[in-house]
């Protein structure tokens, strides 16, 4: 008999008021017990709602909670000292010259900015050539920026992206053969020299993004030979995929290839097995941190990186195209910008990353408490 039937039956009985109240109470107790028995029959672990019924309890359900220390902010550093140019395809992001960096970063550091990653942008006529010689020019934008930021912000962790694409006349990430293909051996030697120049200038971390085979080992060996391997973090863009999400970055850095594309050295979007092999290779060659790029479209690869490098930090780069898409959709009214910024980043953390390279960093410094 159902609870409602029991109550209905009682109301038609010739009982005094006290007996009726007592009987209804007993009936309700029976019905409640019966309902509970039915709902948990088999497995009490099916009862989940109580575990996230409070905002703080909901935060405890996350294996990783986003904090300011997890964020790395990308900076485009121009060789024009006074430049401050908005990048149209990359909302709220600028190319800044050396003299503009400290005034811009000072309030961000005061809010809790812990780390930046530097990308040099040579604009001066004749700055680019086939070998990317401006990449490690002592008077170039990255080396000068490292020195300026080390002096201005002693506690700021400075990462230097290591690549040649911004500095080569052809826009590719290494030195080319006569037929236009990548010369891996010469490229690795050049990339490792650039990494050493950034480390010597004071970068806390060097991050080769070129995807040439063997560059992690080459950099690690040169760091050891120079006696500074103990004080420089080597972060590998181990799983960097080719695709269409880098357009705004290439607008910012002036690094679009003058011919062809990068599909022969960046990973194919469907190449999960290749990504796993590249991650294992770079771990074995001495990487201290493994990076996956892009992030949101490759959450499975982030998860793989955490599995394969379970004792290493895993970074993910939410690239310019991801950032621009979120802004465009928010502007169109599809969703709230702040909410989606958090959801996208929390998805990256859930997949296994503990470091996120994000253009949303200035906003997160306002949105996060710690």
Tab-separated table of C-alpha atoms in Angstrom:
chain	number	residue	atom	x	y	z
A	1	UNK	CA	0.000	0.000	0.000
A	2	UNK	CA	1.292	3.472	-0.886
A	3	UNK	CA	1.730	6.233	1.666
A	4	UNK	CA	-1.158	8.267	0.243
A	5	UNK	CA	-3.488	5.255	0.399
A	6	UNK	CA	-2.584	4.625	4.013
A	7	UNK	CA	-3.273	8.235	4.986
A	8	UNK	CA	-6.590	8.232	3.082
A	9	UNK	CA	-7.649	5.045	4.839
A	10	UNK	CA	-6.890	6.522	8.246
A	11	UNK	CA	-9.006	9.632	7.665
A	12	UNK	CA	-12.090	7.490	7.213
A	13	UNK	CA	-11.634	5.488	10.393
A	14	UNK	CA	-13.629	6.346	13.523
A	15	UNK	CA	-10.572	7.247	15.668
A	16	UNK	CA	-10.233	9.935	18.243
A	17	UNK	CA	-7.862	12.810	17.455
A	18	UNK	CA	-4.876	11.556	19.488
A	19	UNK	CA	-5.070	8.025	18.079
A	20	UNK	CA	-5.345	9.425	14.564
A	21	UNK	CA	-2.237	11.604	15.004
A	22	UNK	CA	-0.276	8.687	16.419
A	23	UNK	CA	-1.310	6.393	13.593
A	24	UNK	CA	-0.432	8.985	10.890
A	25	UNK	CA	2.991	9.511	12.457
A	26	UNK	CA	3.693	5.785	12.471
A	27	UNK	CA	2.486	5.509	8.877
A	28	UNK	CA	4.727	8.339	7.689
A	29	UNK	CA	7.698	6.757	9.427
A	30	UNK	CA	6.959	3.449	7.740
A	31	UNK	CA	6.578	5.087	4.333
A	32	UNK	CA	9.825	7.048	4.712
A	33	UNK	CA	11.740	3.932	5.721
A	34	UNK	CA	10.277	1.977	2.836
A	35	UNK	CA	11.130	4.703	0.329
A	36	UNK	CA	14.711	4.923	1.579
A	37	UNK	CA	15.102	1.165	1.387
A	38	UNK	CA	13.979	1.198	-2.217
A	39	UNK	CA	16.253	4.109	-3.229
A	40	UNK	CA	19.431	2.587	-1.829
A	41	UNK	CA	18.719	-1.041	-2.570
A	42	UNK	CA	21.854	-2.593	-3.982
A	43	UNK	CA	24.488	0.137	-3.472
A	44	UNK	CA	24.549	3.038	-1.045
A	45	UNK	CA	27.315	4.691	-3.100
A	46	UNK	CA	24.639	5.832	-5.546
A	47	UNK	CA	23.846	8.690	-3.140
A	48	UNK	CA	26.050	11.546	-4.439
A	49	UNK	CA	24.245	14.878	-4.084
A	50	UNK	CA	25.202	15.481	-0.471
A	51	UNK	CA	28.875	15.387	-1.395
A	52	UNK	CA	28.625	18.586	-3.450
A	53	UNK	CA	25.692	20.353	-1.826
A	54	UNK	CA	27.807	23.311	-0.644
A	55	UNK	CA	30.075	25.576	-2.770
A	56	UNK	CA	33.154	24.670	-0.737
A	57	UNK	CA	32.300	20.977	-0.912
A	58	UNK	CA	31.977	21.323	-4.698
A	59	UNK	CA	35.473	22.797	-4.899
A	60	UNK	CA	36.811	19.810	-2.957
A	61	UNK	CA	35.617	17.494	-5.720
A	62	UNK	CA	38.253	18.877	-8.109
A	63	UNK	CA	41.568	17.044	-8.200
A	64	UNK	CA	43.195	20.330	-9.222
A	65	UNK	CA	41.880	23.809	-8.498
A	66	UNK	CA	43.025	26.717	-10.629
A	67	UNK	CA	45.406	29.055	-8.809
A	68	UNK	CA	47.446	32.035	-9.952
A	69	UNK	CA	50.689	30.069	-9.615
A	70	UNK	CA	49.520	27.644	-12.332
A	71	UNK	CA	49.347	30.374	-14.983
A	72	UNK	CA	51.969	31.482	-17.497
A	73	UNK	CA	51.210	34.671	-19.410
A	74	UNK	CA	52.459	34.950	-23.035
A	75	UNK	CA	54.169	38.229	-23.950
A	76	UNK	CA	55.062	39.421	-27.449
A	77	UNK	CA	58.229	41.516	-27.182
A	78	UNK	CA	58.998	43.805	-30.107
A	79	UNK	CA	62.433	45.035	-31.129
A	80	UNK	CA	60.931	48.543	-31.283
A	81	UNK	CA	61.420	49.846	-27.702
A	82	UNK	CA	58.366	52.121	-27.608
A	83	UNK	CA	55.915	49.932	-29.519
A	84	UNK	CA	52.534	49.088	-28.039
A	85	UNK	CA	50.379	47.711	-30.840
A	86	UNK	CA	47.036	45.970	-30.415
A	87	UNK	CA	46.799	42.610	-32.212
A	88	UNK	CA	43.401	42.723	-33.988
A	89	UNK	CA	42.883	38.957	-34.156
A	90	UNK	CA	43.929	38.399	-30.520
A	91	UNK	CA	41.576	40.331	-28.209
A	92	UNK	CA	43.207	42.568	-25.582
A	93	UNK	CA	46.725	41.398	-26.491
A	94	UNK	CA	49.550	43.681	-27.628
A	95	UNK	CA	53.039	43.659	-29.041
A	96	UNK	CA	55.119	45.667	-26.602
A	97	UNK	CA	58.600	47.091	-26.860
A	98	UNK	CA	61.149	46.859	-24.102
A	99	UNK	CA	60.287	50.223	-22.572
A	100	UNK	CA	56.628	49.264	-22.279
A	101	UNK	CA	57.047	45.959	-20.456
A	102	UNK	CA	57.716	47.008	-16.883
A	103	UNK	CA	54.908	49.630	-16.659
A	104	UNK	CA	52.470	47.083	-18.092
A	105	UNK	CA	53.540	44.176	-15.890
A	106	UNK	CA	53.931	46.026	-12.580
A	107	UNK	CA	50.198	46.028	-11.680
A	108	UNK	CA	49.854	42.406	-12.818
A	109	UNK	CA	52.752	41.322	-10.622
A	110	UNK	CA	51.122	43.212	-7.741
A	111	UNK	CA	47.958	41.154	-8.336
A	112	UNK	CA	49.865	37.871	-8.199
A	113	UNK	CA	51.359	37.238	-11.641
A	114	UNK	CA	54.004	34.551	-11.156
A	115	UNK	CA	55.271	33.650	-14.621
A	116	UNK	CA	55.547	34.889	-18.209
A	117	UNK	CA	56.710	33.306	-21.453
A	118	UNK	CA	58.527	35.553	-23.929
A	119	UNK	CA	58.150	35.549	-27.715
A	120	UNK	CA	60.435	37.856	-29.661
A	121	UNK	CA	59.048	39.861	-32.580
A	122	UNK	CA	61.743	41.357	-34.840
A	123	UNK	CA	60.273	44.152	-36.947
A	124	UNK	CA	63.335	46.175	-37.968
A	125	UNK	CA	64.194	45.982	-41.690
A	126	UNK	CA	66.681	43.208	-42.410
A	127	UNK	CA	66.191	41.564	-39.009
A	128	UNK	CA	65.240	38.220	-40.541
A	129	UNK	CA	67.464	35.833	-42.486
A	130	UNK	CA	67.624	32.166	-43.445
A	131	UNK	CA	69.404	31.166	-40.219
A	132	UNK	CA	67.395	33.225	-37.754
A	133	UNK	CA	70.526	34.914	-36.464
A	134	UNK	CA	68.527	37.578	-34.600
A	135	UNK	CA	67.090	34.935	-32.264
A	136	UNK	CA	70.103	35.017	-29.939
A	137	UNK	CA	71.278	38.548	-30.644
A	138	UNK	CA	72.381	40.022	-27.282
A	139	UNK	CA	70.621	43.231	-28.300
A	140	UNK	CA	67.524	41.363	-29.472
A	141	UNK	CA	64.113	41.595	-27.809
A	142	UNK	CA	64.127	38.336	-25.817
A	143	UNK	CA	67.579	38.567	-24.252
A	144	UNK	CA	67.075	42.214	-23.387
A	145	UNK	CA	63.625	41.486	-21.958
A	146	UNK	CA	64.974	38.675	-19.775
A	147	UNK	CA	67.543	41.022	-18.239
A	148	UNK	CA	65.083	43.879	-17.736
A	149	UNK	CA	62.435	41.661	-16.134
A	150	UNK	CA	64.943	39.912	-13.864
A	151	UNK	CA	65.994	43.297	-12.502
A	152	UNK	CA	62.486	44.749	-12.210
A	153	UNK	CA	60.705	41.678	-10.838
A	154	UNK	CA	63.133	39.381	-8.980
A	155	UNK	CA	60.374	36.909	-8.058
A	156	UNK	CA	58.855	36.634	-11.547
A	157	UNK	CA	59.529	33.269	-13.214
A	158	UNK	CA	60.703	33.949	-16.761
A	159	UNK	CA	60.259	31.369	-19.492
A	160	UNK	CA	61.756	31.936	-22.939
A	161	UNK	CA	60.148	30.251	-25.916
A	162	UNK	CA	62.886	28.842	-28.150
A	163	UNK	CA	62.168	28.756	-31.866
A	164	UNK	CA	63.393	30.278	-35.120
A	165	UNK	CA	60.117	30.908	-36.946
A	166	UNK	CA	59.845	34.558	-35.820
A	167	UNK	CA	63.424	35.234	-36.976
A	168	UNK	CA	63.766	33.331	-40.253
A	169	UNK	CA	63.029	34.945	-43.571
A	170	UNK	CA	61.076	31.840	-44.616
A	171	UNK	CA	59.051	31.567	-41.378
A	172	UNK	CA	59.876	27.928	-40.654
A	173	UNK	CA	61.054	26.586	-37.306
A	174	UNK	CA	64.578	25.652	-38.312
A	175	UNK	CA	67.213	25.720	-41.023
A	176	UNK	CA	66.166	24.475	-44.445
A	177	UNK	CA	67.830	22.361	-47.094
A	178	UNK	CA	68.063	23.593	-50.659
A	179	UNK	CA	64.867	21.732	-51.522
A	180	UNK	CA	62.948	23.562	-48.783
A	181	UNK	CA	62.746	20.648	-46.371
A	182	UNK	CA	63.872	20.953	-42.750
A	183	UNK	CA	67.500	20.129	-41.987
A	184	UNK	CA	66.996	18.536	-38.601
A	185	UNK	CA	70.668	18.258	-37.575
A	186	UNK	CA	71.525	21.890	-38.321
A	187	UNK	CA	68.234	23.054	-36.805
A	188	UNK	CA	68.847	21.209	-33.532
A	189	UNK	CA	72.335	22.690	-33.242
A	190	UNK	CA	70.975	26.179	-33.862
A	191	UNK	CA	67.980	25.798	-31.537
A	192	UNK	CA	70.164	24.510	-28.713
A	193	UNK	CA	72.513	27.480	-29.129
A	194	UNK	CA	69.567	29.866	-28.852
A	195	UNK	CA	68.320	28.078	-25.733
A	196	UNK	CA	71.761	28.446	-24.168
A	197	UNK	CA	71.829	32.171	-24.951
A	198	UNK	CA	68.491	32.640	-23.171
A	199	UNK	CA	69.646	30.569	-20.195
A	200	UNK	CA	72.883	32.569	-19.983
A	201	UNK	CA	70.861	35.788	-20.037
A	202	UNK	CA	68.951	34.646	-16.954
A	203	UNK	CA	65.847	32.792	-18.131
A	204	UNK	CA	64.574	30.458	-15.432
A	205	UNK	CA	63.114	28.155	-18.073
A	206	UNK	CA	63.801	27.494	-21.757
A	207	UNK	CA	60.971	26.030	-23.813
A	208	UNK	CA	61.822	24.753	-27.313
A	209	UNK	CA	58.700	24.775	-29.494
A	210	UNK	CA	60.294	23.906	-32.828
A	211	UNK	CA	59.511	20.139	-32.783
A	212	UNK	CA	62.853	19.106	-34.308
A	213	UNK	CA	63.857	15.571	-33.365
A	214	UNK	CA	66.465	15.384	-30.606
A	215	UNK	CA	66.490	19.025	-29.554
A	216	UNK	CA	65.713	18.256	-25.888
A	217	UNK	CA	68.770	16.022	-25.572
A	218	UNK	CA	70.957	18.588	-27.326
A	219	UNK	CA	69.824	21.402	-25.030
A	220	UNK	CA	70.175	19.275	-21.906
A	221	UNK	CA	73.717	18.253	-22.823
A	222	UNK	CA	74.735	21.872	-23.455
A	223	UNK	CA	73.207	22.955	-20.140
A	224	UNK	CA	75.185	20.212	-18.385
A	225	UNK	CA	78.386	21.130	-20.217
A	226	UNK	CA	77.935	24.792	-19.233
A	227	UNK	CA	77.380	23.836	-15.606
A	228	UNK	CA	73.911	25.398	-15.382
A	229	UNK	CA	71.638	22.372	-15.825
A	230	UNK	CA	70.894	22.512	-12.078
A	231	UNK	CA	69.336	25.968	-12.311
A	232	UNK	CA	67.450	26.015	-15.631
A	233	UNK	CA	64.093	24.311	-16.206
A	234	UNK	CA	63.738	22.597	-19.591
A	235	UNK	CA	60.118	22.601	-20.728
A	236	UNK	CA	59.427	20.675	-23.910
A	237	UNK	CA	56.605	21.363	-26.330
A	238	UNK	CA	56.548	17.588	-26.644
A	239	UNK	CA	53.120	17.224	-28.236
A	240	UNK	CA	52.591	20.229	-30.478
A	241	UNK	CA	50.007	19.625	-33.176
A	242	UNK	CA	49.708	21.304	-36.552
A	243	UNK	CA	46.424	22.978	-37.414
A	244	UNK	CA	44.471	26.182	-37.879
A	245	UNK	CA	44.424	27.433	-34.284
A	246	UNK	CA	47.696	29.406	-34.479
A	247	UNK	CA	46.539	32.176	-36.816
A	248	UNK	CA	46.295	35.035	-34.288
A	249	UNK	CA	49.680	34.106	-32.812
A	250	UNK	CA	51.291	34.251	-36.242
A	251	UNK	CA	49.708	37.668	-36.765
A	252	UNK	CA	51.245	38.788	-33.476
A	253	UNK	CA	54.688	37.279	-33.986
A	254	UNK	CA	54.971	37.664	-37.760
A	255	UNK	CA	55.830	33.974	-38.004
A	256	UNK	CA	53.650	32.704	-40.843
A	257	UNK	CA	55.613	30.455	-43.247
A	258	UNK	CA	56.384	32.129	-46.561
A	259	UNK	CA	55.732	28.816	-48.327
A	260	UNK	CA	54.323	25.420	-47.432
A	261	UNK	CA	53.289	24.551	-43.891
A	262	UNK	CA	54.627	22.804	-40.776
A	263	UNK	CA	52.908	19.462	-41.114
A	264	UNK	CA	56.144	17.560	-41.608
A	265	UNK	CA	57.473	18.453	-38.157
A	266	UNK	CA	54.431	19.418	-36.066
A	267	UNK	CA	52.182	16.458	-35.208
A	268	UNK	CA	49.107	15.528	-37.276
A	269	UNK	CA	45.842	16.180	-35.399
A	270	UNK	CA	44.914	12.494	-35.367
A	271	UNK	CA	48.354	11.278	-34.323
A	272	UNK	CA	47.763	10.181	-30.746
A	273	UNK	CA	50.335	7.416	-30.998
A	274	UNK	CA	52.920	9.823	-32.393
A	275	UNK	CA	52.210	12.216	-29.535
A	276	UNK	CA	52.725	9.476	-26.978
A	277	UNK	CA	56.027	8.515	-28.609
A	278	UNK	CA	57.164	12.151	-28.672
A	279	UNK	CA	56.283	12.582	-24.989
A	280	UNK	CA	58.212	9.469	-23.976
A	281	UNK	CA	61.173	10.519	-26.135
A	282	UNK	CA	61.382	13.978	-24.583
A	283	UNK	CA	61.072	12.603	-21.058
A	284	UNK	CA	63.944	10.235	-21.796
A	285	UNK	CA	66.000	13.090	-23.276
A	286	UNK	CA	65.785	15.113	-20.071
A	287	UNK	CA	62.698	17.324	-20.198
A	288	UNK	CA	61.657	18.687	-16.808
A	289	UNK	CA	58.141	19.668	-17.937
A	290	UNK	CA	56.027	18.266	-20.773
A	291	UNK	CA	53.720	20.571	-22.721
A	292	UNK	CA	50.712	19.803	-24.924
A	293	UNK	CA	49.611	22.379	-27.514
A	294	UNK	CA	46.813	23.228	-28.338
A	295	UNK	CA	44.880	22.347	-25.186
A	296	UNK	CA	41.089	22.070	-25.415
A	297	UNK	CA	41.043	19.979	-28.601
A	298	UNK	CA	43.700	17.627	-27.186
A	299	UNK	CA	42.503	16.807	-23.679
A	300	UNK	CA	43.155	13.123	-24.348
A	301	UNK	CA	46.793	13.931	-25.076
A	302	UNK	CA	47.068	15.923	-21.844
A	303	UNK	CA	45.720	12.861	-20.044
A	304	UNK	CA	48.231	10.681	-21.878
A	305	UNK	CA	51.051	13.041	-20.916
A	306	UNK	CA	50.071	12.795	-17.254
A	307	UNK	CA	49.995	9.011	-17.512
A	308	UNK	CA	53.324	8.727	-19.328
A	309	UNK	CA	55.051	11.427	-17.283
A	310	UNK	CA	53.348	10.784	-13.969
A	311	UNK	CA	56.341	12.174	-12.058
A	312	UNK	CA	56.629	15.350	-14.182
A	313	UNK	CA	54.553	18.528	-14.302
A	314	UNK	CA	52.338	18.711	-17.384
A	315	UNK	CA	51.723	22.059	-19.081
A	316	UNK	CA	49.082	22.905	-21.664
A	317	UNK	CA	48.991	25.922	-23.954
A	318	UNK	CA	45.520	27.326	-24.590
A	319	UNK	CA	46.569	28.782	-27.908
A	320	UNK	CA	45.580	32.005	-29.628
A	321	UNK	CA	42.831	30.414	-31.715
A	322	UNK	CA	41.186	28.850	-28.673
A	323	UNK	CA	41.306	32.184	-26.852
A	324	UNK	CA	39.945	34.108	-29.855
A	325	UNK	CA	37.087	31.621	-30.347
A	326	UNK	CA	35.971	31.987	-26.735
A	327	UNK	CA	35.984	35.782	-27.091
A	328	UNK	CA	34.094	35.654	-30.399
A	329	UNK	CA	31.395	33.350	-29.043
A	330	UNK	CA	30.995	35.424	-25.890
A	331	UNK	CA	30.696	38.588	-27.979
A	332	UNK	CA	27.962	36.878	-30.020
A	333	UNK	CA	26.041	36.101	-26.833
A	334	UNK	CA	26.602	32.347	-26.937
A	335	UNK	CA	27.857	32.266	-23.333
A	336	UNK	CA	29.386	34.400	-20.609
A	337	UNK	CA	33.101	35.079	-21.162
A	338	UNK	CA	34.195	34.595	-17.561
A	339	UNK	CA	32.225	31.390	-17.096
A	340	UNK	CA	33.613	29.853	-20.275
A	341	UNK	CA	37.171	30.927	-19.458
A	342	UNK	CA	36.879	29.020	-16.204
A	343	UNK	CA	35.139	25.993	-17.737
A	344	UNK	CA	37.705	25.644	-20.514
A	345	UNK	CA	40.634	26.002	-18.131
A	346	UNK	CA	39.166	23.663	-15.533
A	347	UNK	CA	38.728	21.069	-18.285
A	348	UNK	CA	42.431	21.367	-19.073
A	349	UNK	CA	43.298	20.867	-15.402
A	350	UNK	CA	40.901	17.935	-15.100
A	351	UNK	CA	42.641	16.228	-18.007
A	352	UNK	CA	45.921	16.315	-16.087
A	353	UNK	CA	47.685	19.652	-16.570
A	354	UNK	CA	49.086	21.553	-13.605
A	355	UNK	CA	50.425	24.493	-15.656
A	356	UNK	CA	48.383	26.505	-18.181
A	357	UNK	CA	49.801	28.995	-20.663
A	358	UNK	CA	46.858	31.353	-20.993
A	359	UNK	CA	46.038	34.717	-22.555
A	360	UNK	CA	43.304	34.970	-19.908
A	361	UNK	CA	45.953	35.353	-17.200
A	362	UNK	CA	45.321	39.100	-16.548
A	363	UNK	CA	41.609	38.402	-16.074
A	364	UNK	CA	42.260	35.375	-13.863
A	365	UNK	CA	44.436	37.548	-11.614
A	366	UNK	CA	41.279	39.576	-10.907
A	367	UNK	CA	38.904	36.615	-10.768
A	368	UNK	CA	40.946	34.313	-8.510
A	369	UNK	CA	41.544	34.797	-4.805
A	370	UNK	CA	44.862	32.946	-4.747
